[in-house]
CSV table of C-alpha atoms and ligand atoms in Angstrom, one decimal:
chain,number,residue,atom,x,y,z
A,20,MET,CA,0.0,0.0,0.0
A,21,GLN,CA,1.3,3.4,-1.0
A,22,GLU,CA,2.7,5.4,1.9
A,23,LEU,CA,1.0,8.8,2.1
A,24,GLY,CA,2.4,12.3,2.7
A,25,ARG,CA,2.9,13.3,6.4
A,26,LEU,CA,2.0,16.6,8.0
A,27,GLU,CA,5.7,17.3,8.6
A,28,ASP,CA,6.3,17.0,4.8
A,29,LEU,CA,4.3,20.2,4.3
A,30,PRO,CA,6.0,23.7,4.6
A,31,ALA,CA,5.3,25.3,8.0
A,32,ASP,CA,3.8,28.5,6.5
A,33,TYR,CA,1.3,26.3,4.5
A,34,ARG,CA,0.3,24.4,7.6
A,35,GLU,CA,-0.2,27.8,9.4
A,36,ALA,CA,-2.3,29.1,6.5
A,37,LEU,CA,-4.5,26.0,6.7
A,38,LYS,CA,-4.9,26.3,10.5
A,39,ALA,CA,-5.8,30.0,10.2
A,40,GLN,CA,-8.8,29.0,8.0
A,41,ASN,CA,-9.8,25.9,10.1
A,42,LEU,CA,-8.7,23.6,7.4
A,43,VAL,CA,-6.9,20.2,7.8
A,44,PRO,CA,-5.2,18.1,5.0
A,45,LEU,CA,-6.9,14.7,4.9
A,46,TRP,CA,-4.0,12.5,3.5
A,47,PRO,CA,-1.8,12.5,6.7
A,48,ASN,CA,-4.8,11.0,8.6
A,49,LEU,CA,-6.4,9.0,5.8
A,50,ARG,CA,-4.9,5.5,6.8
A,51,ALA,CA,-5.8,6.0,10.4
A,52,VAL,CA,-9.5,6.7,9.8
A,53,LEU,CA,-9.9,4.2,6.9
A,54,PRO,CA,-7.4,1.4,7.7
A,55,PRO,CA,-7.2,-1.4,5.1
A,56,GLY,CA,-9.5,-4.4,5.6
A,57,VAL,CA,-10.4,-4.2,9.2
A,58,PRO,CA,-10.9,-1.4,11.8
A,59,ARG,CA,-8.3,-0.7,14.4
A,60,PRO,CA,-10.4,-0.7,17.6
A,61,ARG,CA,-9.3,1.2,20.7
A,62,THR,CA,-11.4,-1.3,22.7
A,63,ARG,CA,-9.1,-3.8,24.4
A,64,ALA,CA,-10.1,-7.3,25.6
A,65,THR,CA,-10.4,-6.6,29.3
A,66,HIS,CA,-11.4,-8.6,32.4
A,67,TRP,CA,-12.9,-7.2,35.6
A,68,SER,CA,-12.9,-9.6,38.5
A,69,TYR,CA,-15.8,-9.3,40.9
A,70,GLU,CA,-13.8,-10.7,43.8
A,71,ALA,CA,-11.3,-7.8,43.2
A,72,LEU,CA,-13.8,-5.0,42.7
A,73,ARG,CA,-16.4,-6.0,45.4
A,74,PRO,CA,-14.3,-4.8,48.4
A,75,LEU,CA,-13.5,-1.6,46.6
A,76,LEU,CA,-17.2,-1.0,45.9
A,77,LEU,CA,-18.2,-1.7,49.5
A,78,GLN,CA,-15.4,0.7,50.6
A,79,ALA,CA,-17.0,3.3,48.4
A,80,GLY,CA,-20.1,2.8,50.5
A,81,GLU,CA,-18.1,3.8,53.6
A,82,LEU,CA,-16.1,6.6,52.0
A,83,THR,CA,-18.9,8.4,50.1
A,84,PRO,CA,-22.4,8.8,51.5
A,85,ILE,CA,-25.1,8.4,48.8
A,86,GLU,CA,-25.9,12.2,48.9
A,87,LYS,CA,-22.3,12.9,47.8
A,88,ALA,CA,-22.4,10.2,45.1
A,89,GLU,CA,-26.0,10.2,43.8
A,90,ARG,CA,-25.0,7.0,42.0
A,91,ARG,CA,-22.4,4.9,43.9
A,92,VAL,CA,-20.8,3.3,40.9
A,93,LEU,CA,-17.4,2.0,40.0
A,94,VAL,CA,-17.1,2.2,36.2
A,95,LEU,CA,-15.6,-0.7,34.4
A,96,ALA,CA,-13.4,1.3,32.2
A,97,ASN,CA,-11.5,0.0,29.2
A,98,PRO,CA,-7.9,1.1,29.3
A,99,GLY,CA,-7.9,1.2,25.4
A,100,HIS,CA,-10.2,4.2,25.6
A,101,GLY,CA,-8.4,5.9,28.5
A,102,LEU,CA,-9.9,5.2,31.9
A,103,ASP,CA,-11.2,8.8,32.3
A,104,ASN,CA,-13.5,8.3,29.3
A,105,MET,CA,-15.5,5.7,31.2
A,106,GLN,CA,-16.1,3.4,28.2
A,107,ALA,CA,-16.1,-0.4,28.0
A,108,SER,CA,-16.3,-0.1,24.2
A,109,ALA,CA,-17.1,2.5,21.6
A,110,ALA,CA,-20.9,2.5,22.5
A,111,MET,CA,-21.0,0.6,25.9
A,112,TYR,CA,-20.6,1.9,29.4
A,113,LEU,CA,-20.5,-0.6,32.3
A,114,GLY,CA,-20.7,0.2,36.0
A,115,MET,CA,-21.1,-1.8,39.2
A,116,GLN,CA,-23.5,0.0,41.4
A,117,LEU,CA,-23.9,-0.4,45.1
A,118,LEU,CA,-27.2,0.3,47.0
A,119,LEU,CA,-27.2,0.0,50.8
A,120,PRO,CA,-30.2,-0.8,52.9
A,121,GLY,CA,-32.6,2.2,53.1
A,122,GLU,CA,-31.0,4.1,50.3
A,123,ARG,CA,-33.1,5.5,47.5
A,124,ALA,CA,-32.5,7.1,44.1
A,125,PRO,CA,-35.2,9.7,43.4
A,126,ALA,CA,-37.3,9.6,40.1
A,127,HIS,CA,-35.4,10.7,37.0
A,128,ARG,CA,-35.1,10.0,33.3
A,129,HIS,CA,-32.3,10.3,30.8
A,130,THR,CA,-31.6,10.0,27.1
A,131,PRO,CA,-29.1,7.1,27.3
A,132,ASN,CA,-30.8,3.7,27.4
A,133,ALA,CA,-29.8,1.6,30.4
A,134,VAL,CA,-30.3,-1.9,31.7
A,135,ARG,CA,-29.3,-3.4,35.0
A,136,MET,CA,-28.2,-7.0,35.5
A,137,VAL,CA,-28.6,-7.8,39.2
A,138,VAL,CA,-25.4,-9.2,40.7
A,139,GLU,CA,-26.1,-9.8,44.4
A,140,GLY,CA,-28.5,-9.0,47.3
A,141,GLU,CA,-32.2,-9.0,47.9
A,142,GLY,CA,-34.9,-6.5,48.8
A,143,ALA,CA,-34.0,-3.8,46.2
A,144,TRP,CA,-36.5,-2.7,43.6
A,145,SER,CA,-36.7,-0.3,40.6
A,146,LEU,CA,-39.9,1.5,39.7
A,147,VAL,CA,-39.8,1.9,35.9
A,148,ASP,CA,-42.6,3.7,34.1
A,149,GLY,CA,-44.8,3.0,37.1
A,150,GLU,CA,-44.0,-0.7,37.1
A,151,ARG,CA,-42.5,-2.1,40.3
A,152,CYS,CA,-39.6,-4.4,39.4
A,153,PRO,CA,-38.1,-6.5,42.3
A,154,MET,CA,-34.4,-7.2,41.9
A,155,ALA,CA,-32.8,-10.7,42.3
A,156,ARG,CA,-29.6,-12.2,41.0
A,157,GLY,CA,-29.6,-12.5,37.2
A,158,ASP,CA,-32.7,-10.4,36.6
A,159,LEU,CA,-32.5,-8.0,33.7
A,160,ILE,CA,-34.3,-4.7,34.2
A,161,LEU,CA,-34.7,-2.2,31.4
A,162,THR,CA,-34.7,1.6,31.9
A,163,PRO,CA,-35.0,2.7,28.3
A,164,THR,CA,-34.5,6.2,27.0
A,165,GLY,CA,-37.0,8.7,28.4
A,166,LEU,CA,-38.8,6.4,30.9
A,167,TRP,CA,-39.1,7.6,34.4
A,168,HIS,CA,-37.4,5.4,37.0
A,169,GLU,CA,-36.3,5.4,40.6
A,170,HIS,CA,-35.1,2.7,43.0
A,171,GLY,CA,-34.9,1.8,46.6
A,172,HIS,CA,-33.8,-0.9,49.0
A,173,ASP,CA,-35.9,-2.4,51.7
A,174,GLY,CA,-33.6,-5.3,52.4
A,175,ASP,CA,-30.8,-5.6,55.0
A,176,ALA,CA,-27.7,-6.4,53.0
A,177,PRO,CA,-25.9,-4.5,50.2
A,178,VAL,CA,-27.3,-4.9,46.7
A,179,VAL,CA,-25.0,-4.7,43.7
A,180,TRP,CA,-26.0,-4.6,40.0
A,181,LEU,CA,-24.2,-4.1,36.7
A,182,ASP,CA,-25.4,-1.1,34.7
A,183,VAL,CA,-25.1,-1.4,30.9
A,184,LEU,CA,-25.7,1.9,29.1
A,185,ASP,CA,-25.2,3.3,25.6
A,186,LEU,CA,-23.9,6.4,27.3
A,187,PRO,CA,-20.6,6.8,25.3
A,188,LEU,CA,-22.6,6.9,22.0
A,189,VAL,CA,-25.3,9.2,23.2
A,190,TYR,CA,-22.7,11.5,24.8
A,191,TYR,CA,-20.7,11.5,21.6
A,192,MET,CA,-23.8,12.5,19.7
A,193,GLU,CA,-24.1,15.5,22.2
A,194,ALA,CA,-27.6,14.1,23.1
A,195,SER,CA,-27.0,13.0,26.7
A,196,TYR,CA,-28.9,14.7,29.5
A,197,HIS,CA,-30.9,13.9,32.7
A,198,VAL,CA,-34.1,15.2,34.3
A,199,ASP,CA,-35.3,14.8,37.9
A,200,GLY,CA,-39.0,14.4,38.5
A,201,PRO,CA,-41.7,13.8,41.1
A,202,ARG,CA,-42.1,10.4,42.8
A,203,GLN,CA,-44.0,8.0,40.5
A,204,ALA,CA,-47.3,6.3,41.3
A,205,THR,CA,-47.0,2.5,41.2
A,206,LEU,CA,-49.4,1.1,38.6
A,207,PRO,CA,-51.2,-2.2,38.9
A,208,GLY,CA,-49.7,-5.2,37.1
A,209,ARG,CA,-46.3,-6.3,36.1
A,210,GLY,CA,-45.0,-6.9,32.6
A,211,ASP,CA,-42.8,-9.8,33.7
A,212,ARG,CA,-46.1,-11.6,34.7
A,213,ALA,CA,-48.2,-10.5,31.8
A,214,TYR,CA,-45.5,-11.7,29.3
A,215,ALA,CA,-44.4,-14.7,31.4
A,216,ARG,CA,-45.1,-17.4,28.7
A,217,GLY,CA,-43.7,-17.5,25.2
A,218,GLY,CA,-46.0,-17.4,22.2
A,219,VAL,CA,-48.9,-15.6,23.8
A,220,VAL,CA,-49.3,-11.9,24.7
A,221,PRO,CA,-52.0,-10.1,26.8
A,222,THR,CA,-54.8,-8.8,24.6
A,223,GLN,CA,-57.5,-6.3,25.8
A,224,VAL,CA,-60.7,-7.2,23.8
A,225,PHE,CA,-58.6,-8.0,20.7
A,226,GLN,CA,-56.4,-5.0,21.3
A,227,ARG,CA,-52.7,-5.6,21.6
A,228,SER,CA,-50.4,-3.3,23.6
A,229,ASP,CA,-48.8,-0.5,21.7
A,230,LYS,CA,-46.3,0.3,24.4
A,231,ARG,CA,-42.8,0.6,23.0
A,232,TYR,CA,-41.4,-1.2,26.1
A,233,PRO,CA,-44.2,-3.6,27.2
A,234,MET,CA,-41.8,-5.7,29.4
A,235,LEU,CA,-39.3,-4.0,31.7
A,236,ARG,CA,-38.2,-6.9,33.9
A,237,TYR,CA,-36.9,-10.2,32.6
A,238,PRO,CA,-36.7,-12.5,35.7
A,239,TRP,CA,-33.6,-14.8,35.7
A,240,ALA,CA,-35.7,-17.7,36.9
A,241,GLU,CA,-37.7,-17.5,33.6
A,242,THR,CA,-34.7,-16.9,31.4
A,243,ARG,CA,-32.7,-19.8,33.0
A,244,ALA,CA,-35.8,-22.1,32.6
A,245,ALA,CA,-36.0,-21.1,28.9
A,246,LEU,CA,-32.3,-22.0,28.4
A,247,GLU,CA,-32.6,-25.4,30.2
A,248,SER,CA,-35.8,-26.3,28.3
A,249,LEU,CA,-34.1,-25.3,25.0
A,250,ALA,CA,-31.0,-27.4,25.9
A,251,ALA,CA,-33.2,-30.4,26.8
A,252,ASP,CA,-35.3,-30.1,23.7
A,253,ARG,CA,-32.4,-29.7,21.2
A,254,PRO,CA,-29.3,-31.6,22.3
A,255,ASP,CA,-28.1,-31.2,18.7
A,256,LEU,CA,-27.9,-27.4,18.9
A,257,GLU,CA,-24.5,-25.9,18.9
A,258,ALA,CA,-25.5,-22.8,20.9
A,259,VAL,CA,-28.1,-22.7,23.7
A,260,GLN,CA,-28.8,-19.0,23.5
A,261,VAL,CA,-31.8,-16.7,23.9
A,262,THR,CA,-32.2,-13.0,23.1
A,263,TYR,CA,-34.0,-10.5,25.3
A,264,VAL,CA,-36.7,-9.1,23.0
A,265,ASN,CA,-39.8,-6.8,23.0
A,266,PRO,CA,-42.4,-9.6,23.4
A,267,GLU,CA,-45.0,-7.6,21.2
A,268,THR,CA,-42.7,-7.1,18.2
A,269,GLY,CA,-40.0,-9.7,18.6
A,270,GLY,CA,-37.5,-6.8,18.0
A,271,ASP,CA,-34.6,-6.0,20.2
A,272,ALA,CA,-35.5,-5.1,23.8
A,273,GLU,CA,-33.8,-1.7,23.4
A,274,ASN,CA,-32.8,0.5,20.5
A,275,ILE,CA,-29.0,0.6,20.6
A,276,LEU,CA,-27.6,-2.3,22.6
A,277,GLY,CA,-28.6,-6.0,22.3
A,278,PHE,CA,-28.9,-8.4,25.3
A,279,HIS,CA,-28.7,-12.2,25.3
A,280,ALA,CA,-28.3,-15.1,27.7
A,281,LEU,CA,-26.3,-18.2,26.9
A,282,MET,CA,-26.0,-21.6,28.5
A,283,LEU,CA,-22.8,-23.6,28.1
A,284,ARG,CA,-23.4,-27.3,28.6
A,285,PRO,CA,-21.0,-29.1,30.9
A,286,GLY,CA,-17.6,-29.2,29.3
A,287,GLN,CA,-18.8,-27.3,26.2
A,288,THR,CA,-16.6,-25.1,24.0
A,289,LEU,CA,-18.4,-22.6,21.8
A,290,ARG,CA,-16.7,-20.6,19.1
A,291,LEU,CA,-18.5,-17.3,18.3
A,292,PRO,CA,-17.9,-15.7,14.9
A,293,ALA,CA,-16.0,-12.5,14.3
A,294,ARG,CA,-18.8,-9.9,14.2
A,295,SER,CA,-18.4,-6.1,13.9
A,296,PRO,CA,-20.0,-5.1,17.2
A,297,ALA,CA,-18.0,-5.3,20.5
A,298,ALA,CA,-19.5,-7.6,23.2
A,299,VAL,CA,-19.5,-7.9,26.9
A,300,PHE,CA,-19.7,-11.2,28.8
A,301,HIS,CA,-20.9,-11.4,32.4
A,302,LEU,CA,-20.9,-14.8,34.2
A,303,ILE,CA,-24.2,-15.4,36.1
A,304,GLU,CA,-23.5,-18.9,37.2
A,305,GLY,CA,-20.8,-21.5,36.9
A,306,ALA,CA,-17.2,-21.1,35.7
A,307,ALA,CA,-16.1,-20.2,32.2
A,308,THR,CA,-13.1,-19.1,30.1
A,309,VAL,CA,-13.4,-16.5,27.5
A,310,GLN,CA,-10.7,-16.4,24.8
A,311,VAL,CA,-10.5,-13.2,22.7
A,312,GLU,CA,-7.8,-13.9,20.1
A,313,GLU,CA,-4.7,-14.7,22.1
A,314,GLN,CA,-6.0,-13.4,25.5
A,315,ARG,CA,-7.7,-15.8,27.8
A,316,PHE,CA,-9.8,-14.8,30.8
A,317,ALA,CA,-11.0,-17.3,33.5
A,318,LEU,CA,-14.4,-15.9,34.6
A,319,ALA,CA,-15.6,-16.7,38.1
A,320,GLU,CA,-19.3,-15.9,39.0
A,321,ALA,CA,-20.1,-12.2,38.6
A,322,ASP,CA,-17.0,-11.5,36.6
A,323,THR,CA,-17.3,-9.4,33.5
A,324,CYS,CA,-15.1,-9.1,30.4
A,325,CYS,CA,-15.3,-7.3,27.0
A,326,ALA,CA,-14.2,-8.1,23.5
A,327,PRO,CA,-13.7,-5.7,20.7
A,328,GLY,CA,-15.6,-6.1,17.4
A,329,TYR,CA,-14.2,-8.1,14.5
A,330,CYS,CA,-12.6,-10.7,16.9
A,331,ALA,CA,-13.5,-14.3,17.2
A,332,VAL,CA,-14.4,-15.2,20.7
A,333,THR,CA,-14.3,-18.7,22.2
A,334,LEU,CA,-16.3,-19.5,25.3
A,335,ALA,CA,-15.6,-22.7,27.3
A,336,ASN,CA,-17.4,-24.1,30.3
A,337,ALA,CA,-14.6,-24.7,32.9
A,338,SER,CA,-16.8,-27.3,34.6
A,339,ALA,CA,-17.4,-30.8,33.2
A,340,ASP,CA,-20.4,-31.4,35.6
A,341,ALA,CA,-22.5,-28.2,35.7
A,342,PRO,CA,-23.8,-25.9,33.1
A,343,GLY,CA,-22.5,-22.3,32.9
A,344,PHE,CA,-24.8,-19.3,32.3
A,345,LEU,CA,-23.6,-16.0,30.7
A,346,PHE,CA,-25.3,-12.7,30.1
A,347,VAL,CA,-24.1,-11.0,26.9
A,348,ALA,CA,-24.5,-7.4,25.8
A,349,ASP,CA,-23.4,-6.2,22.4
A,350,GLU,CA,-23.7,-3.3,20.0
A,351,ALA,CA,-25.4,-5.3,17.3
A,352,PRO,CA,-28.8,-3.4,17.1
A,353,LEU,CA,-26.7,-0.2,16.6
A,354,HIS,CA,-24.6,-1.7,13.9
A,355,ARG,CA,-27.6,-3.2,12.1
A,356,LYS,CA,-29.5,0.2,12.2
A,357,LEU,CA,-26.4,2.0,10.8
A,358,GLY,CA,-25.9,-0.6,8.1
A,359,VAL,CA,-22.4,-1.5,9.2
A,360,PHE,CA,-23.1,-4.9,10.8
A,361,GLU,CA,-20.8,-7.7,9.6
A,362,ASN,CA,-20.4,-11.3,10.5
A,363,ARG,CA,-17.1,-12.6,9.1
A,364,GLY,CA,-17.7,-16.1,10.3
B,23,LIG,FE1,-31.1,6.2,35.7
């Protein structure tokens, strides 16, 4: 490939004349922004150990009262993006949030879409769009763009969850903001019960729901049962995987990031294709290794890791006796909407 001219090759007075007119020559940067064949991601394969971060998160509870933190979160920052940029990947933000008994977060809404994956503790709840969502290990709770939400904790031990947001993207678009609001009324009914069975949806005198987000809590007990039933029904399947969807439309649960759960059979190794979006893996139950090109991470329960796009990832169950269960978040809905999604096999 032809080497292109560098900025230093240009006369200083010419460079100054360009700068004075807010002009930049393209060719010195052309190969960086359009590299040959495959992007050069800043996202690095990174592993965050829950055992290592948990004491630091609990210490944050002692060091910083909730009034001084508003959200007591340790951000899982990818060193490839610079820790201060608080990004796990180009479009994903990850944070481990601690809520202590009796603490509350007042009602608010924001433009970034969020989900929380509950990591430990009992007794906490989120009220999203008037729907009360209890939190238990492995539950996925949506707080999509623009929906009012608040949370509280009536239990007696710390509660921790993993926040997954499209904040880096929405911030990059200069569209990120937050609004505080009045306490919400709790509405009757819960989407996780109304949509508890596959293949049927609630219907009011032949009228289907037209809510953009009809289901806000995906209980782990149901998702796990779906995976086990799929595994038992189809021993021939290579991947025992489900996707979190809007049960009315079958489309992605949220607009920008995609969410999945995956079961690794005892001893199973599963090779995932090289796809354009970056992905995050969080181990809900069991023990697994995640190999991202030449890097290999041993995940214990509640560990999280990320892989850049365009990389083949190999998942392996480290146990020969018990299944392993992973939560996966990726940027696939965004890539598909933008028309840049690729699966290179
Ligand atoms: Fe929020």
